[in-house]
PDB file of C-alpha atoms in Angstrom:
ATOM      1  CA  GLN B   1       4.407   3.829  -2.912  1.00 93.00           C
ATOM      2  CA  VAL B   2       2.360   5.611  -0.234  1.00 96.00           C
ATOM      3  CA  GLN B   3       4.319   7.378   2.575  1.00 97.00           C
ATOM      4  CA  LEU B   4       3.453   9.310   5.721  1.00 98.00           C
ATOM      5  CA  VAL B   5       6.555  10.728   7.136  1.00 98.00           C
ATOM      6  CA  GLU B   6       6.092  12.727  10.432  1.00 98.00           C
ATOM      7  CA  SER B   7       8.930  15.034  11.916  1.00 98.00           C
ATOM      8  CA  GLY B   8       9.153  17.794  14.211  1.00 98.00           C
ATOM      9  CA  GLY B   9       9.293  15.942  17.592  1.00 98.00           C
ATOM     10  CA  GLY B  10      11.964  16.330  20.263  1.00 98.00           C
ATOM     11  CA  LEU B  11      12.775  16.890  23.919  1.00 98.00           C
ATOM     12  CA  VAL B  12      10.972  20.062  25.459  1.00 98.00           C
ATOM     13  CA  GLN B  13      10.835  21.393  28.501  1.00 98.00           C
ATOM     14  CA  ALA B  14       6.863  21.689  29.752  1.00 98.00           C
ATOM     15  CA  GLY B  15       5.381  24.950  28.971  1.00 98.00           C
ATOM     16  CA  GLY B  16       7.216  24.866  25.613  1.00 98.00           C
ATOM     17  CA  SER B  17       5.749  24.383  21.893  1.00 98.00           C
ATOM     18  CA  LEU B  18       6.333  22.106  19.143  1.00 98.00           C
ATOM     19  CA  ARG B  19       4.903  21.932  15.421  1.00 98.00           C
ATOM     20  CA  LEU B  20       4.728  18.434  14.032  1.00 98.00           C
ATOM     21  CA  SER B  21       4.725  17.713  10.268  1.00 98.00           C
ATOM     22  CA  CYS B  22       3.301  14.992   8.031  1.00 98.00           C
ATOM     23  CA  ALA B  23       4.409  15.012   4.739  1.00 98.00           C
ATOM     24  CA  ALA B  24       2.590  12.814   2.324  1.00 98.00           C
ATOM     25  CA  SER B  25       3.707  11.253  -0.779  1.00 98.00           C
ATOM     26  CA  GLY B  26       1.790   8.518  -3.285  1.00 97.00           C
ATOM     27  CA  ILE B  27      -1.476   9.970  -2.130  1.00 96.00           C
ATOM     28  CA  THR B  28      -3.216  13.553  -2.379  1.00 96.00           C
ATOM     29  CA  VAL B  29      -3.999  14.903   1.258  1.00 96.00           C
ATOM     30  CA  SER B  30      -6.811  16.882  -0.087  1.00 96.00           C
ATOM     31  CA  ILE B  31      -9.073  13.992  -0.571  1.00 96.00           C
ATOM     32  CA  TYR B  32      -8.177  12.215   2.734  1.00 97.00           C
ATOM     33  CA  ASN B  33      -9.602  12.827   6.328  1.00 97.00           C
ATOM     34  CA  MET B  34      -6.312  13.420   8.275  1.00 97.00           C
ATOM     35  CA  ASP B  35      -5.882  12.653  12.015  1.00 98.00           C
ATOM     36  CA  TRP B  36      -3.161  12.658  14.533  1.00 98.00           C
ATOM     37  CA  TYR B  37      -2.915  10.229  17.299  1.00 97.00           C
ATOM     38  CA  ARG B  38      -0.680   9.311  20.097  1.00 98.00           C
ATOM     39  CA  GLN B  39       0.650   6.029  21.981  1.00 97.00           C
ATOM     40  CA  ALA B  40       2.759   5.831  25.164  1.00 96.00           C
ATOM     41  CA  PRO B  41       4.266   2.776  26.398  1.00 92.00           C
ATOM     42  CA  GLY B  42       1.716   0.890  28.253  1.00 94.00           C
ATOM     43  CA  LYS B  43      -1.202   3.180  27.357  1.00 95.00           C
ATOM     44  CA  GLN B  44      -3.476   2.995  24.536  1.00 95.00           C
ATOM     45  CA  ARG B  45      -3.711   4.726  21.334  1.00 95.00           C
ATOM     46  CA  GLU B  46      -5.286   8.116  21.743  1.00 96.00           C
ATOM     47  CA  LEU B  47      -6.823  10.094  18.823  1.00 97.00           C
ATOM     48  CA  VAL B  48      -5.831  13.723  19.582  1.00 98.00           C
ATOM     49  CA  ALA B  49      -6.676  15.551  16.415  1.00 98.00           C
ATOM     50  CA  THR B  50      -8.833  15.225  13.344  1.00 98.00           C
ATOM     51  CA  ILE B  51      -9.269  17.406  10.135  1.00 97.00           C
ATOM     52  CA  SER B  52     -11.981  16.506   7.408  1.00 96.00           C
ATOM     53  CA  LYS B  53     -11.632  16.664   3.580  1.00 92.00           C
ATOM     54  CA  GLY B  54     -13.594  19.852   3.978  1.00 92.00           C
ATOM     55  CA  GLY B  55     -11.568  21.172   6.946  1.00 94.00           C
ATOM     56  CA  ASP B  56     -13.619  20.518   9.768  1.00 97.00           C
ATOM     57  CA  THR B  57     -11.725  19.840  13.023  1.00 98.00           C
ATOM     58  CA  ASN B  58     -12.175  17.983  16.214  1.00 98.00           C
ATOM     59  CA  TYR B  59      -9.808  17.708  19.189  1.00 98.00           C
ATOM     60  CA  ALA B  60      -9.578  15.365  22.158  1.00 97.00           C
ATOM     61  CA  ASP B  61     -10.939  17.103  25.397  1.00 96.00           C
ATOM     62  CA  SER B  62      -7.301  16.459  27.032  1.00 93.00           C
ATOM     63  CA  VAL B  63      -5.738  18.454  24.174  1.00 96.00           C
ATOM     64  CA  LYS B  64      -8.496  20.927  23.270  1.00 94.00           C
ATOM     65  CA  ASP B  65      -7.185  24.755  23.271  1.00 95.00           C
ATOM     66  CA  ARG B  66      -3.599  23.382  23.277  1.00 98.00           C
ATOM     67  CA  PHE B  67      -3.411  21.566  20.020  1.00 98.00           C
ATOM     68  CA  THR B  68      -4.313  22.780  16.393  1.00 98.00           C
ATOM     69  CA  ILE B  69      -4.383  20.582  13.676  1.00 98.00           C
ATOM     70  CA  ALA B  70      -4.221  22.088   9.855  1.00 97.00           C
ATOM     71  CA  ARG B  71      -3.578  21.107   6.419  1.00 96.00           C
ATOM     72  CA  ASP B  72      -1.859  22.565   3.419  1.00 96.00           C
ATOM     73  CA  ASN B  73      -2.906  20.936   0.533  1.00 93.00           C
ATOM     74  CA  ALA B  74      -0.417  22.741  -1.610  1.00 96.00           C
ATOM     75  CA  LYS B  75       2.438  21.181   0.312  1.00 97.00           C
ATOM     76  CA  ASN B  76       0.618  17.926   0.439  1.00 97.00           C
ATOM     77  CA  SER B  77       1.227  18.141   4.237  1.00 98.00           C
ATOM     78  CA  VAL B  78      -0.374  18.104   7.376  1.00 98.00           C
ATOM     79  CA  TYR B  79       0.561  19.753  10.830  1.00 98.00           C
ATOM     80  CA  LEU B  80       0.165  19.505  14.547  1.00 98.00           C
ATOM     81  CA  GLN B  81       0.683  22.577  16.495  1.00 98.00           C
ATOM     82  CA  ILE B  82       1.364  22.151  20.088  1.00 98.00           C
ATOM     83  CA  ASN B  83       1.497  24.738  22.827  1.00 98.00           C
ATOM     84  CA  ASN B  84       1.784  24.619  26.613  1.00 98.00           C
ATOM     85  CA  LEU B  85       3.231  21.130  26.378  1.00 98.00           C
ATOM     86  CA  LYS B  86       2.561  18.954  29.618  1.00 97.00           C
ATOM     87  CA  PRO B  87       4.355  15.905  30.476  1.00 97.00           C
ATOM     88  CA  GLU B  88       1.510  13.709  30.219  1.00 96.00           C
ATOM     89  CA  ASP B  89       1.876  14.731  26.234  1.00 97.00           C
ATOM     90  CA  THR B  90       4.771  12.617  25.839  1.00 98.00           C
ATOM     91  CA  ALA B  91       4.233   9.693  23.441  1.00 98.00           C
ATOM     92  CA  VAL B  92       5.167   8.953  19.691  1.00 98.00           C
ATOM     93  CA  TYR B  93       2.764  10.965  17.540  1.00 98.00           C
ATOM     94  CA  TYR B  94       1.610   9.456  14.189  1.00 98.00           C
ATOM     95  CA  CYS B  95      -0.467  10.804  11.402  1.00 97.00           C
ATOM     96  CA  GLU B  96      -2.755   8.913   9.459  1.00 97.00           C
ATOM     97  CA  ALA B  97      -5.020   9.201   6.214  1.00 97.00           C
ATOM     98  CA  ARG B  98      -8.581   8.181   5.905  1.00 96.00           C
ATOM     99  CA  LEU B  99     -10.739   8.085   2.901  1.00 95.00           C
ATOM    100  CA  GLY B 100     -13.760   7.013   5.159  1.00 92.00           C
ATOM    101  CA  ARG B 101     -13.926   5.336   8.698  1.00 90.00           C
ATOM    102  CA  TYR B 102     -10.950   3.312   9.106  1.00 93.00           C
ATOM    103  CA  ARG B 103      -7.434   4.324   8.529  1.00 92.00           C
ATOM    104  CA  ASP B 104      -5.682   3.581   5.140  1.00 94.00           C
ATOM    105  CA  TYR B 105      -2.293   4.735   5.874  1.00 97.00           C
ATOM    106  CA  TRP B 106       0.118   5.790   8.847  1.00 97.00           C
ATOM    107  CA  GLY B 107       3.575   6.922   9.266  1.00 97.00           C
ATOM    108  CA  GLN B 108       6.559   5.694  11.524  1.00 97.00           C
ATOM    109  CA  GLY B 109       5.667   8.516  14.308  1.00 98.00           C
ATOM    110  CA  THR B 110       7.821  11.119  15.758  1.00 98.00           C
ATOM    111  CA  GLN B 111       8.585  11.039  19.389  1.00 98.00           C
ATOM    112  CA  VAL B 112       7.684  13.692  21.796  1.00 98.00           C
ATOM    113  CA  THR B 113       9.413  14.034  25.169  1.00 98.00           C
ATOM    114  CA  VAL B 114       8.105  16.616  27.771  1.00 98.00           C
ATOM    115  CA  SER B 115      10.289  17.290  30.591  1.00 97.00           C
ATOM    116  CA  SER B 116       8.925  18.650  33.899  1.00 93.00           C
TER     117      SER B 116
END
């Protein structure tokens, strides 16, 4: 069945970097729009990055110039490169797959914790 498995999170000092990975199985990433979103306790879900089927990217203003989303269709995976981490980036990060407007699949998340 379909699985999206996030990895790469961890405990990092402010100013550091992480590369999050999302490995897909049961679907072909190349035909999906792929997103990363995050959620912290007591806060609403926040979409931080998207990449379309055609490779166009968009970012939330709060992460622009620090986050980069990319796909590797050969590996059936999506990545989120995060630079210059800030404490406010602390959250569980999820990837999701969409054929259209609404998400079809999402993973279990990976925890990112940024210390000051």
